[in-house]
Short mmCIF file of C-alpha atoms and ligand atoms in Angstrom, two decimals:
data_model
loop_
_atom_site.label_atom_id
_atom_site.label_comp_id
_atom_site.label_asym_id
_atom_site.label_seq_id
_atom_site.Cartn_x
_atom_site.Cartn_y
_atom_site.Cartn_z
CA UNK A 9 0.00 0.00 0.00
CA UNK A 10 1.16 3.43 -0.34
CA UNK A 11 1.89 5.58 2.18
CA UNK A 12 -1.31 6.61 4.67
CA UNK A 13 -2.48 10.15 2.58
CA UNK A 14 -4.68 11.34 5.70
CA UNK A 15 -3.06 10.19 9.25
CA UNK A 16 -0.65 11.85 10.31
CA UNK A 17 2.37 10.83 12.44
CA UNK A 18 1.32 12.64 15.53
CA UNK A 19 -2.79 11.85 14.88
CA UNK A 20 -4.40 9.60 17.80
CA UNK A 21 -4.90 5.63 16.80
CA UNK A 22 -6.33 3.79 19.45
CA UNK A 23 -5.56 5.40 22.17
CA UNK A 24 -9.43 5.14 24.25
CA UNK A 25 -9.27 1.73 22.89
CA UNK A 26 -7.27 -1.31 24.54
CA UNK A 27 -3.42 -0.57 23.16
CA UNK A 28 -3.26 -3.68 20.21
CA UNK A 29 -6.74 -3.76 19.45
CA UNK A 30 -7.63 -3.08 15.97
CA UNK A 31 -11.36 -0.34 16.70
CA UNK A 32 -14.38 -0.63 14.46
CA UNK A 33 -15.40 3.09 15.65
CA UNK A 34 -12.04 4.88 15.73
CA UNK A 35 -11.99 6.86 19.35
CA UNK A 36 -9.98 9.64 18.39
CA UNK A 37 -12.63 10.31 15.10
CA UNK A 38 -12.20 14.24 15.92
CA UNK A 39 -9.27 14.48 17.31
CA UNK A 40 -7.26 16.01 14.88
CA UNK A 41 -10.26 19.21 14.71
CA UNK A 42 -10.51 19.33 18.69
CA UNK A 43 -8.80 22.97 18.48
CA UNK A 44 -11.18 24.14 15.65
CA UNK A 45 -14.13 22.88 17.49
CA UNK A 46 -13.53 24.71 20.49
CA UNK A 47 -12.81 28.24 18.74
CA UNK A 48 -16.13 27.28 16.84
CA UNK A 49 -18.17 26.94 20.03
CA UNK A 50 -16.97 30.10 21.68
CA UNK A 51 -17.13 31.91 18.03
CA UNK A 52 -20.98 30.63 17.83
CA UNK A 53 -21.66 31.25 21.52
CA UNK A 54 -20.28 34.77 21.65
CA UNK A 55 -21.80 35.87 18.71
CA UNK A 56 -24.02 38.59 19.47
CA UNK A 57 -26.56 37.48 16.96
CA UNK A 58 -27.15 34.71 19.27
CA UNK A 59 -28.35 32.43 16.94
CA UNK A 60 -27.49 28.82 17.48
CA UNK A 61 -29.98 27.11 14.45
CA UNK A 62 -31.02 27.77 11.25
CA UNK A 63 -28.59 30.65 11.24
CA UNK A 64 -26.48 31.95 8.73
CA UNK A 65 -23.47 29.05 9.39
CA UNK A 66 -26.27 26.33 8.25
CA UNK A 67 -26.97 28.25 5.40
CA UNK A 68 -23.54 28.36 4.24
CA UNK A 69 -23.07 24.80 4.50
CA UNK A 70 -26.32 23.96 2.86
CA UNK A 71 -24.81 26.29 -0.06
CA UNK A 72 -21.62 24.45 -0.11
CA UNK A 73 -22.80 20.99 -0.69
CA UNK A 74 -25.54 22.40 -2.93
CA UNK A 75 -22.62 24.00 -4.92
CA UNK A 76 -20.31 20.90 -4.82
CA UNK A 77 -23.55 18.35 -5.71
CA UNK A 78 -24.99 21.00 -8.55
CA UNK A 79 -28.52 20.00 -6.80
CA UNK A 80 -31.23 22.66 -6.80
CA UNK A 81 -31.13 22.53 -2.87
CA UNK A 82 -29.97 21.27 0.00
CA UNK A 83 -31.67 21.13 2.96
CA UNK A 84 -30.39 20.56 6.64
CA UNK A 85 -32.29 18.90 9.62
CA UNK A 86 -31.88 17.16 12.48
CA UNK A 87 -31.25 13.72 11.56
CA UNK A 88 -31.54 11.27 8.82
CA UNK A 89 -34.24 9.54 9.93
CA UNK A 90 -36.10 12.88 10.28
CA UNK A 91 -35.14 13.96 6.74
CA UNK A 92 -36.83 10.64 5.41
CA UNK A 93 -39.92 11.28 7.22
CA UNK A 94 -40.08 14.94 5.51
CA UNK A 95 -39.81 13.88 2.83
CA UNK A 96 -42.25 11.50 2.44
CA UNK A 97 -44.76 13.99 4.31
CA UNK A 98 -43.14 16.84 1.74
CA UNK A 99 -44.45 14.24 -0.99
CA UNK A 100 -47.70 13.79 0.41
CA UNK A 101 -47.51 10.34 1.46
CA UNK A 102 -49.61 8.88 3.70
CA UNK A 103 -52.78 6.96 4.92
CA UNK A 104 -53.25 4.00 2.68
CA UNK A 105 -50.35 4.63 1.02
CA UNK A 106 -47.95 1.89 0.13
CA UNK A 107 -44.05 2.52 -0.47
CA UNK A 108 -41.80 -0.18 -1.25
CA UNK A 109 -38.24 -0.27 0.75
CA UNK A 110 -36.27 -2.88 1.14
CA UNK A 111 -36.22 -6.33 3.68
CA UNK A 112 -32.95 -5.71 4.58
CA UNK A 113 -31.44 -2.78 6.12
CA UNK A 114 -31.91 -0.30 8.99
CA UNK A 115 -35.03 0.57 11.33
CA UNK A 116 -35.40 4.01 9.43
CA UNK A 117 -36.60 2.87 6.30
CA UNK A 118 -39.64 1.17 7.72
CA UNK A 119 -40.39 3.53 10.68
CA UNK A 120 -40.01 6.57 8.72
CA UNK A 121 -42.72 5.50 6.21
CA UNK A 122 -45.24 4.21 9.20
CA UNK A 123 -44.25 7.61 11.13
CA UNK A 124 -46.11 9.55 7.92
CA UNK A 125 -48.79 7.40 7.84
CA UNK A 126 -48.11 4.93 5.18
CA UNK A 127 -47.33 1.50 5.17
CA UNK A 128 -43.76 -0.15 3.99
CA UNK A 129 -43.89 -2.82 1.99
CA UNK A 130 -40.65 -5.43 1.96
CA UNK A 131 -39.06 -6.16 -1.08
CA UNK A 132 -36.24 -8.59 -1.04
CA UNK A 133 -32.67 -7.72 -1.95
CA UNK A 134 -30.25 -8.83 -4.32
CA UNK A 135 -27.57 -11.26 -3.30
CA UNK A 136 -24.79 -10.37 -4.00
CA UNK A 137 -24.80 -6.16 -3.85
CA UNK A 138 -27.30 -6.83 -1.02
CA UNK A 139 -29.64 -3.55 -2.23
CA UNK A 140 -33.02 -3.86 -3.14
CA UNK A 141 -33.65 -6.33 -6.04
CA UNK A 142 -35.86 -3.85 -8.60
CA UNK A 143 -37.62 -7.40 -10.28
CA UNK A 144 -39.28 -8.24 -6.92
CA UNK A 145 -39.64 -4.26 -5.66
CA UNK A 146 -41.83 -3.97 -9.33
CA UNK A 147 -43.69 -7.30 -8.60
CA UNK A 148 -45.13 -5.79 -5.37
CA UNK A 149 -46.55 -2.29 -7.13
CA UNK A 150 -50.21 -2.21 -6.20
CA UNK A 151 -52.66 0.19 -6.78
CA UNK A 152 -52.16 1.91 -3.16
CA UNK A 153 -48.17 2.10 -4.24
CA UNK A 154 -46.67 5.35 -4.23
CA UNK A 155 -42.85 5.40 -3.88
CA UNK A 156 -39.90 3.51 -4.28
CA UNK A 157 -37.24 3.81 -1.35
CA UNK A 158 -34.16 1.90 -2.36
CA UNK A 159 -31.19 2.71 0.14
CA UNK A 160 -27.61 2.00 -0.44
CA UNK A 161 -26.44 -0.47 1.68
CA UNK A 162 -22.70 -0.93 3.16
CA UNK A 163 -20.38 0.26 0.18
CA UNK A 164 -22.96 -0.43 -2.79
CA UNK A 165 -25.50 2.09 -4.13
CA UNK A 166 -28.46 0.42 -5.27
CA UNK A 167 -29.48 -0.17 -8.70
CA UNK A 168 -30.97 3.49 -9.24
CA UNK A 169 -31.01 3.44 -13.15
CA UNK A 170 -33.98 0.95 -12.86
CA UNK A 171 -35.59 2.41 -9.91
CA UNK A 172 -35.59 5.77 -12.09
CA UNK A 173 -37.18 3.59 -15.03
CA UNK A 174 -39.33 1.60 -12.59
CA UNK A 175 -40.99 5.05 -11.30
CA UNK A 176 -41.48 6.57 -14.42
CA UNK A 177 -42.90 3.48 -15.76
CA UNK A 178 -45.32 3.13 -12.83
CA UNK A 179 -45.90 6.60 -12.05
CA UNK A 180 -44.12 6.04 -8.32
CA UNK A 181 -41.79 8.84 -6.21
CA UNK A 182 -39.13 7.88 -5.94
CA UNK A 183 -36.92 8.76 -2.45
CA UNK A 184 -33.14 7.81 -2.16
CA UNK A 185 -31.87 7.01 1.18
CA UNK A 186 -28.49 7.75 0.35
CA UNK A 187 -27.71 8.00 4.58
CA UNK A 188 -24.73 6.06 4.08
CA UNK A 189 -23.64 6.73 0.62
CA UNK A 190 -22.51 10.33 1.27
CA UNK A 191 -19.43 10.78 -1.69
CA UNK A 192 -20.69 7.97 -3.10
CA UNK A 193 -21.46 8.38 -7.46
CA UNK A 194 -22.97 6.36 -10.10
CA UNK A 195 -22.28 6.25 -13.51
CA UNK A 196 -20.98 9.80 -12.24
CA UNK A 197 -24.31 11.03 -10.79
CA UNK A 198 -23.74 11.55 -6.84
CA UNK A 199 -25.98 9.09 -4.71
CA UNK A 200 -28.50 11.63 -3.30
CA UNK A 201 -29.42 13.00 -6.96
CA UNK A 202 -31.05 9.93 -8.35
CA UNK A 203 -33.83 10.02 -6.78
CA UNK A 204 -36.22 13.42 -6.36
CA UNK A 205 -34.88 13.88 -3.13
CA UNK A 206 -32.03 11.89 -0.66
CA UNK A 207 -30.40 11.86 2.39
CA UNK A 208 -26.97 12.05 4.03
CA UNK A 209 -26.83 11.21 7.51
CA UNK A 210 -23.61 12.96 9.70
CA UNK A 211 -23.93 10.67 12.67
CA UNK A 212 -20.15 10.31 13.89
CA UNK A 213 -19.82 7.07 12.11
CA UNK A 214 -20.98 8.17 8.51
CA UNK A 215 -18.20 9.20 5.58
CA UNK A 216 -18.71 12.57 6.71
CA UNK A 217 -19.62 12.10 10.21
CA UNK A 218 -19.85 14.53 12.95
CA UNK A 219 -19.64 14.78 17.20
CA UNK A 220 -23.67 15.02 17.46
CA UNK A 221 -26.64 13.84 15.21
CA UNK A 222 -27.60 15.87 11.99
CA UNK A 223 -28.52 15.04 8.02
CA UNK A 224 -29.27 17.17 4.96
CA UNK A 225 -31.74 16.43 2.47
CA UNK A 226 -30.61 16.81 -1.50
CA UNK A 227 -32.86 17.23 -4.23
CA UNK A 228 -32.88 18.39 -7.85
CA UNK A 229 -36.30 19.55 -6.94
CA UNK A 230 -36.82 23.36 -6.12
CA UNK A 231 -40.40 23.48 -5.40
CA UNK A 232 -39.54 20.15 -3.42
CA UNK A 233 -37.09 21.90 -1.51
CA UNK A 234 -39.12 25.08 -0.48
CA UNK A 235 -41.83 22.93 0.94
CA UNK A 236 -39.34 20.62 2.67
CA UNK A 237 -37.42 23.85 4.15
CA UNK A 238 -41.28 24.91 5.93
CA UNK A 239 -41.89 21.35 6.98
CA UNK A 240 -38.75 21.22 9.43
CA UNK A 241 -39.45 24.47 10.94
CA UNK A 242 -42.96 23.82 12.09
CA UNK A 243 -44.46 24.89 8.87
CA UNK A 244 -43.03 28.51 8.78
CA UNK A 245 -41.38 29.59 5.71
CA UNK A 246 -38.16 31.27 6.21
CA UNK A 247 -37.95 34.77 7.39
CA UNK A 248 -41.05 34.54 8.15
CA UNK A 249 -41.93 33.42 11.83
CA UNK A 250 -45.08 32.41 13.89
CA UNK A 251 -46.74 31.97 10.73
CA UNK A 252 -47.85 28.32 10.04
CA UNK A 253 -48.44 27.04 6.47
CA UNK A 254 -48.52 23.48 7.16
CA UNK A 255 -48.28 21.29 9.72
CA UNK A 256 -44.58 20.26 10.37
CA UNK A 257 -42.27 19.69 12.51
CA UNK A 258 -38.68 20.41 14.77
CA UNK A 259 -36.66 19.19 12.34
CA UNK A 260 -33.35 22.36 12.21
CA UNK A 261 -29.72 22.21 12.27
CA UNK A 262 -27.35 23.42 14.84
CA UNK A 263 -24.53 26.11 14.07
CA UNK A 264 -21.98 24.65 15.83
CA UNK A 265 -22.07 21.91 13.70
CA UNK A 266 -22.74 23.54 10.64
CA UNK A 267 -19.67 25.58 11.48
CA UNK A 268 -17.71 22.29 11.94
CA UNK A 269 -18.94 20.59 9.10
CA UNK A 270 -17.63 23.38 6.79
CA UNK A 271 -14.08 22.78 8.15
CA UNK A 272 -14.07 19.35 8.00
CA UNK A 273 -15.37 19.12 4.34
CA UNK A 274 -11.89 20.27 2.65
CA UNK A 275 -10.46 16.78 3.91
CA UNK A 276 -13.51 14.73 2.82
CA UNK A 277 -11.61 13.76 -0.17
CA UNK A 278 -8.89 12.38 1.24
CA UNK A 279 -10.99 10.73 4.14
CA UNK A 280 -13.03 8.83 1.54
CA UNK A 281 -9.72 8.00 -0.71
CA UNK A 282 -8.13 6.19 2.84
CA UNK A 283 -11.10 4.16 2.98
CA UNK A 284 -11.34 3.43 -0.29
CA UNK A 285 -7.56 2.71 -0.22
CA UNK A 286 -7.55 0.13 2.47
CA UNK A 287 -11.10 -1.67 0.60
CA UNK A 288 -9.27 -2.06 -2.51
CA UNK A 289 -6.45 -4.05 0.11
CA UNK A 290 -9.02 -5.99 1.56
CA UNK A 291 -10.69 -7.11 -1.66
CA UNK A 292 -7.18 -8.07 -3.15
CA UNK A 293 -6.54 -10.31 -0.09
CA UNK A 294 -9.74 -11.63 -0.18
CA UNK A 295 -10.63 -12.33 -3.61
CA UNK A 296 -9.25 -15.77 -3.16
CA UNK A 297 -11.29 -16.61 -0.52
CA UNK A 298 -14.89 -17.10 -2.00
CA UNK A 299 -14.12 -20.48 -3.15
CA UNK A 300 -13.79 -21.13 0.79
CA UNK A 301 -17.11 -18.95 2.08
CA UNK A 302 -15.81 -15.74 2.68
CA UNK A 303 -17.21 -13.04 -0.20
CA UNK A 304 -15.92 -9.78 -0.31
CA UNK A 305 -18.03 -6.98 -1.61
CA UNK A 306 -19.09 -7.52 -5.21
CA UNK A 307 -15.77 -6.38 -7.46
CA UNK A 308 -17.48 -3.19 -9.73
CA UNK A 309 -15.80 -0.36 -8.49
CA UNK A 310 -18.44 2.41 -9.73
CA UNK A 311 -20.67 4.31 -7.22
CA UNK A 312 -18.42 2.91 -4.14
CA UNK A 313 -18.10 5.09 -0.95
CA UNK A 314 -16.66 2.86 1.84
CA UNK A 315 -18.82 3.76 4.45
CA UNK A 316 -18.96 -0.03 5.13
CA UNK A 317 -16.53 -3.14 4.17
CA UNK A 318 -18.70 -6.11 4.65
CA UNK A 319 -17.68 -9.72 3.63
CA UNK A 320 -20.16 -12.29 3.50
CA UNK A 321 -18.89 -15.51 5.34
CA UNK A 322 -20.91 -19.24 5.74
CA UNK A 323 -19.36 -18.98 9.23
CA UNK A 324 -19.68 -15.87 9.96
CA UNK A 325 -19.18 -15.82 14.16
CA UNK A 326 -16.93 -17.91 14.23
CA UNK A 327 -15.12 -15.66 11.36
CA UNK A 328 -15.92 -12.36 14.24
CA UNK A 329 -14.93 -14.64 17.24
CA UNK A 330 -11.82 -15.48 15.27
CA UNK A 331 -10.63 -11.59 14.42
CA UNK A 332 -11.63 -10.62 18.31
CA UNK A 333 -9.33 -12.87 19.41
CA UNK A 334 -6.62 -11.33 17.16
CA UNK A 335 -7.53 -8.03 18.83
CA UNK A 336 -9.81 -6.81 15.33
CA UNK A 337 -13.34 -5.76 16.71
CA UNK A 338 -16.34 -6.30 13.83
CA UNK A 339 -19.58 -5.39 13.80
CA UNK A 340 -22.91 -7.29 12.64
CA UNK A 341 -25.25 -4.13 11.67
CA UNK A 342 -28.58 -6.04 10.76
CA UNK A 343 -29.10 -9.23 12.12
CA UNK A 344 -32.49 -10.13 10.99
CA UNK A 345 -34.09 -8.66 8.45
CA UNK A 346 -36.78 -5.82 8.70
CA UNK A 347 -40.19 -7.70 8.25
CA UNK A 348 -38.83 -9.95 11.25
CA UNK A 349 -38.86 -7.67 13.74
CA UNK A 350 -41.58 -7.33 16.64
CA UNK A 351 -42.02 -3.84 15.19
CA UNK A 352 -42.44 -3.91 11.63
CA UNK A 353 -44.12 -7.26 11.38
CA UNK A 354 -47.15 -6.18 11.21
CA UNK A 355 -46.76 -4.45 8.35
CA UNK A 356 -45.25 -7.47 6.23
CA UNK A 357 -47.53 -8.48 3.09
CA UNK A 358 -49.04 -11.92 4.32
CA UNK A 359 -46.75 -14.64 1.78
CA UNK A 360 -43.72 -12.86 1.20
CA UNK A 361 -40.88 -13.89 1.83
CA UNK A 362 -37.21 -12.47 1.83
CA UNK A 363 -34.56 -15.46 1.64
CA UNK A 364 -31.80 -13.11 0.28
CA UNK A 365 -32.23 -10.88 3.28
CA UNK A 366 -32.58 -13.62 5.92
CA UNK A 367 -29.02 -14.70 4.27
CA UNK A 368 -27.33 -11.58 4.26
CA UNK A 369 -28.75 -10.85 8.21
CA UNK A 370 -26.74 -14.43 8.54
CA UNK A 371 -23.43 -13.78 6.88
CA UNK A 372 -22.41 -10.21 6.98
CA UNK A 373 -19.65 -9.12 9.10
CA UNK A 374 -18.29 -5.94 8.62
CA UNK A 375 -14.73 -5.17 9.14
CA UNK A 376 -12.71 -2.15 10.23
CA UNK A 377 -12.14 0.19 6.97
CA UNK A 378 -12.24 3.73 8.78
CA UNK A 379 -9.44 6.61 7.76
CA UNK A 380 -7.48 7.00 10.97
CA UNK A 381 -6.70 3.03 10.52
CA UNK A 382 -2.62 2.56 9.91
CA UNK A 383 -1.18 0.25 7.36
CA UNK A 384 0.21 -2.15 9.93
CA UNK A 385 -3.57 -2.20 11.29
CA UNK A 386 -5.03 -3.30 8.06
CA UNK A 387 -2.66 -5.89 7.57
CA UNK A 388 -3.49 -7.50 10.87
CA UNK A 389 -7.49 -7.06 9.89
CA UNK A 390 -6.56 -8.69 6.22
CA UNK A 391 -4.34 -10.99 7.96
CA UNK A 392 -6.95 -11.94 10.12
CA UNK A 393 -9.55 -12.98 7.98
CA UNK A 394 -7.22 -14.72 5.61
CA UNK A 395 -5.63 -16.98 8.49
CA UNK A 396 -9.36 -17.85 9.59
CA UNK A 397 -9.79 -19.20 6.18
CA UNK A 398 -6.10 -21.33 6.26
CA UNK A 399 -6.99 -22.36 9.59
CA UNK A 400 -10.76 -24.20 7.86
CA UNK A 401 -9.03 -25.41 4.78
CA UNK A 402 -6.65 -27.36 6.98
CA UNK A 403 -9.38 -28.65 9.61
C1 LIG B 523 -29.58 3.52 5.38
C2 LIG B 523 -29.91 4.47 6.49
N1 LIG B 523 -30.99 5.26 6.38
C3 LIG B 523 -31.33 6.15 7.34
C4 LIG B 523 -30.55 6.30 8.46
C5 LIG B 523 -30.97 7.28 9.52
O1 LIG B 523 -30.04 8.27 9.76
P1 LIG B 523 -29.93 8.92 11.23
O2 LIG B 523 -29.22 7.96 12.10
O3 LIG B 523 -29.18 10.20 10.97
O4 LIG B 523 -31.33 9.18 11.70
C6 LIG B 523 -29.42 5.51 8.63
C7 LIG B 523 -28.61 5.67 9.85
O5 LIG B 523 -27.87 4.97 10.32
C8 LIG B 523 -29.09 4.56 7.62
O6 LIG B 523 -28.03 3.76 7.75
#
C-alpha cells in the first residue's frame, strides 16, 4: 500500500481503545479538529446574533454541498431519519399509502414510512450487492403504491437506473436514502441526486460524520425543496416566523455543527480515498477466498463510498470470534431482516418472503475500513480474515 495520505504521524490511533486492538469506531474520530471545534463553540456562543440554528453558518453549508452536488437545494435537519420522514410527508404520502423499501437494512426505512402514515412494503434484496432487487420491488406495485425507497447499503449504491425507469414506468416517487452513501457516485451522478430527493446522515460514524446527530436532504427539486425547508421548521417559511403554512415539525440544524462541518469538508476527499484505499487491500486479499465462504463486496468499483466493508462468510461468528481474538473488533449491523422484527411485522404483506435478506442478516460481518486506521492495522485485519480461512481449509 502506499503511504497513509490522511493520518498523520502525531494523529491519535487507538488510544481510548485497549493498546493492540484493531477499533471498528475509531476513538480519536475528531481528534485532529478538537482545536477548531472549540474556537467554533466560543465563536458561535459569543456571537451577538445569538443564533445557534437555522442561522447563517447552516446556510452556508447547505450552499456548499448544494454548490459541490450541482442540486437545486440542499436542505439541513436534524437527523436522517427525520429527513426521510419529511420527505415522504413533503411528498404527500400517507394513509393507505404503500411505499416499497427494502427487507434488509436499517429501522429508518420502515419507521419513517409508518411515522407519515403509510405503510412499507418489503421487497427482497439482491444477493450479492445486497440492495433492493428492482424485479421483486416492481412485482409488489399495487394500486395503493406510491414510492420507491431503495437505500444503499454498506459500500454499494443500489441499482438506481432501474428504480428511475421503474418510477417513471409506474408513475411512483421515488426517495433515495443515500444516509450512508454520502461521496458515493454512479455512472458519475452523486448518490443523493437519483432520486427526487435523498439523504446524508452525519452521525459520527458516517463518511462525513460529525460529534452530534444531523442530516441534509438533496434534491434536484426546487419546489420540493421550499416545501421541505417549511416542513422542518414547524411549517413557517423562512424569514417569516409564527406563521404556520402546514403542519410540520422540529426538524433544524445546529450552528456549531454547521460551522464544523464546513471545516471538515476540505479533507472529505482524502478521508473517503483512505477508505477506499484500504477496501481495494481488503478485496485483493480476499478475492481468493470465495471459493472457501468468505465473499468480499461484489468487485465493480463504480458508485463505491466505503462507508462499510462487509464480507459475507458461511461462518460468519466464528469468522468475528476469530478476528476478536486477534484483537480486530467487527460489527454485525442487521441481524435479521426488517419484516422480522416485533415492530415492523405487522406491516409485512401476508406470503412474502425475503430469503436473500434472511441470508445476508446471517453472513455479513463488517470489518474495520475507517481513515485513521494505519497500514500495519489493516494488515493484521486482512491478515486476520485470511488466516481464519487457512486455519478451515486445513481442519
Ligand atoms: C440507510 C440508512 N438510512 C437512514 C438512516 C438514519 O439516519 P440517522 O441515524 O441520521 O437518523 C441511517 C442511519 O444509520 C441509515 O443507515
Amino acid at each position: 500500500m502506499t503511504p497513509d495520505p490522511v493520518r498523520r504521524a502525531d494523529a491519535p490511533t487507538a488510544h481510548h481503545g485497549a493498546p493492540d486492538t484493531v477499533d471498528f469506531f475509531p476513538p480519536g474520530l475528531f481528534e485532529e479538529d478538537r482545536q477548531a471545534l472549540i474556537r467554533l463553540v466560543r465563536e458561535v456562543g459569543l456571537d451577538p446574533e445569538q443564533r445557534f440554528i437555522l442561522g447563517r453558518r447552516t446556510a452556508a453549508f447547505e450552499d456548499l454541498l448544494r454548490t459541490a452536488l450541482g442540486a437545486a437545494d440542499v436542505i439541513a435537519c436534524s437527523s436522517g431519519t427525520s429527513a426521510l420522514t419529511l420527505i415522504l410527508s413533503a411528498m404527500g404520502i400517507g394513509a393507505d399509502d404503500e411505499v416499497i423499501v427494502p427487507a434488509f437494512g436499517c429501522a429508518p426505512l420502515a419507521a419513517s414510512v409508518i411515522r407519515a402514515g403509510a405503510v412499507p412494503v418489503f421487497a427482497d434484496v439482491r444477493p450479492d450487492t445486497l440492495t433492493i432487487d428492482p424485479d421483486r420491488a416492481e412485482r409488489l406495485v399495487t394500486a395503493r403504491t406510491r414510492a420507491l425507497m431503495p437505500a444503499h447499503m454498506f459500500s454499494v449504491m443500489a441499482d438506481m437506473p432501474r428504480f428511475v425507469d421503474l418510477a417513471a414506468r409506474r408513475d411512483l416517487r421515488l426517495v433515495e436514502d443515500s444516509a450512508v452513501a454520502q461521496g458515493g457516485t454512479l455512472r458519475g451522478v452523486p448518490a443523493g441526486l437519483w432520486g427526487e430527493a435523498g439523504v446524508y446522515s452525519f452521525v459520527q460514524v458516517k463518511t462525513c460524520g460529525m460529534p452530534g446527530e444531523g442530516a441534509v436532504i438533496t434534491t434536484r427539486d426546487q419546489e420540493l425543496g421550499h416545501r421541505l425547508r417549511m416542513l422542518r421548521n414547524h411549517g413557517q417559511r423562512p424569514g417569516q416566523r409564527f406563521v404556520h403554512h402546514a403542519v410540520g415539525v422540529n426538524s433544524r440544524f445546529d450552528e456549531v455543527q454547521a460551522a464544523f462541518q464546513t471545516h471538515r469538508f476540505p479533507g472529505f476527499a482524502d478521508r473517503l480515498a483512505r477508505r477506499a484505499e484500504i477496501a481495494a487491500h481488503y478485496t485483493e486479499r480476499f478475492a481468493p477466498l470465495a471459493e472457501h465462504g468468505v465473499h468480499p463486496p461484489v468487485p465493480d468499483a463504480d458508485g463505491r463510498c466505503f462507508y462499510v466493508y462487509a464480507v459475507l462468510a458461511e461462518e460468519r461468528d466464528a469468522l468475528a470470534a476469530h478476528l476478536a481474538q486477534r484483537g480486530v473488533a467487527t460489527h454485525v449491523y442487521y441481524p435479521r431482516p426488517l419484516p422480522e422484527h416485533r415492530a415492523f411485522a405487522p406491516y409485512a404483506r401476508a406470503g412474502t418472503h425475503w430469503p436473500h435478506a434472511s441470508a445476508a442478516a446471517d453472513r455479513h460481518l463488517a470489518l474495520p475500513v475507517h481513515h485513521l486506521l494505519t497500514d500495519a492495522q489493516v494488515e493484521r485485519v486482512a491478515e486476520g480474515v485470511v488466516s481464519f480461512v487457512r486455519g478451515r481449509a486445513r481442519a
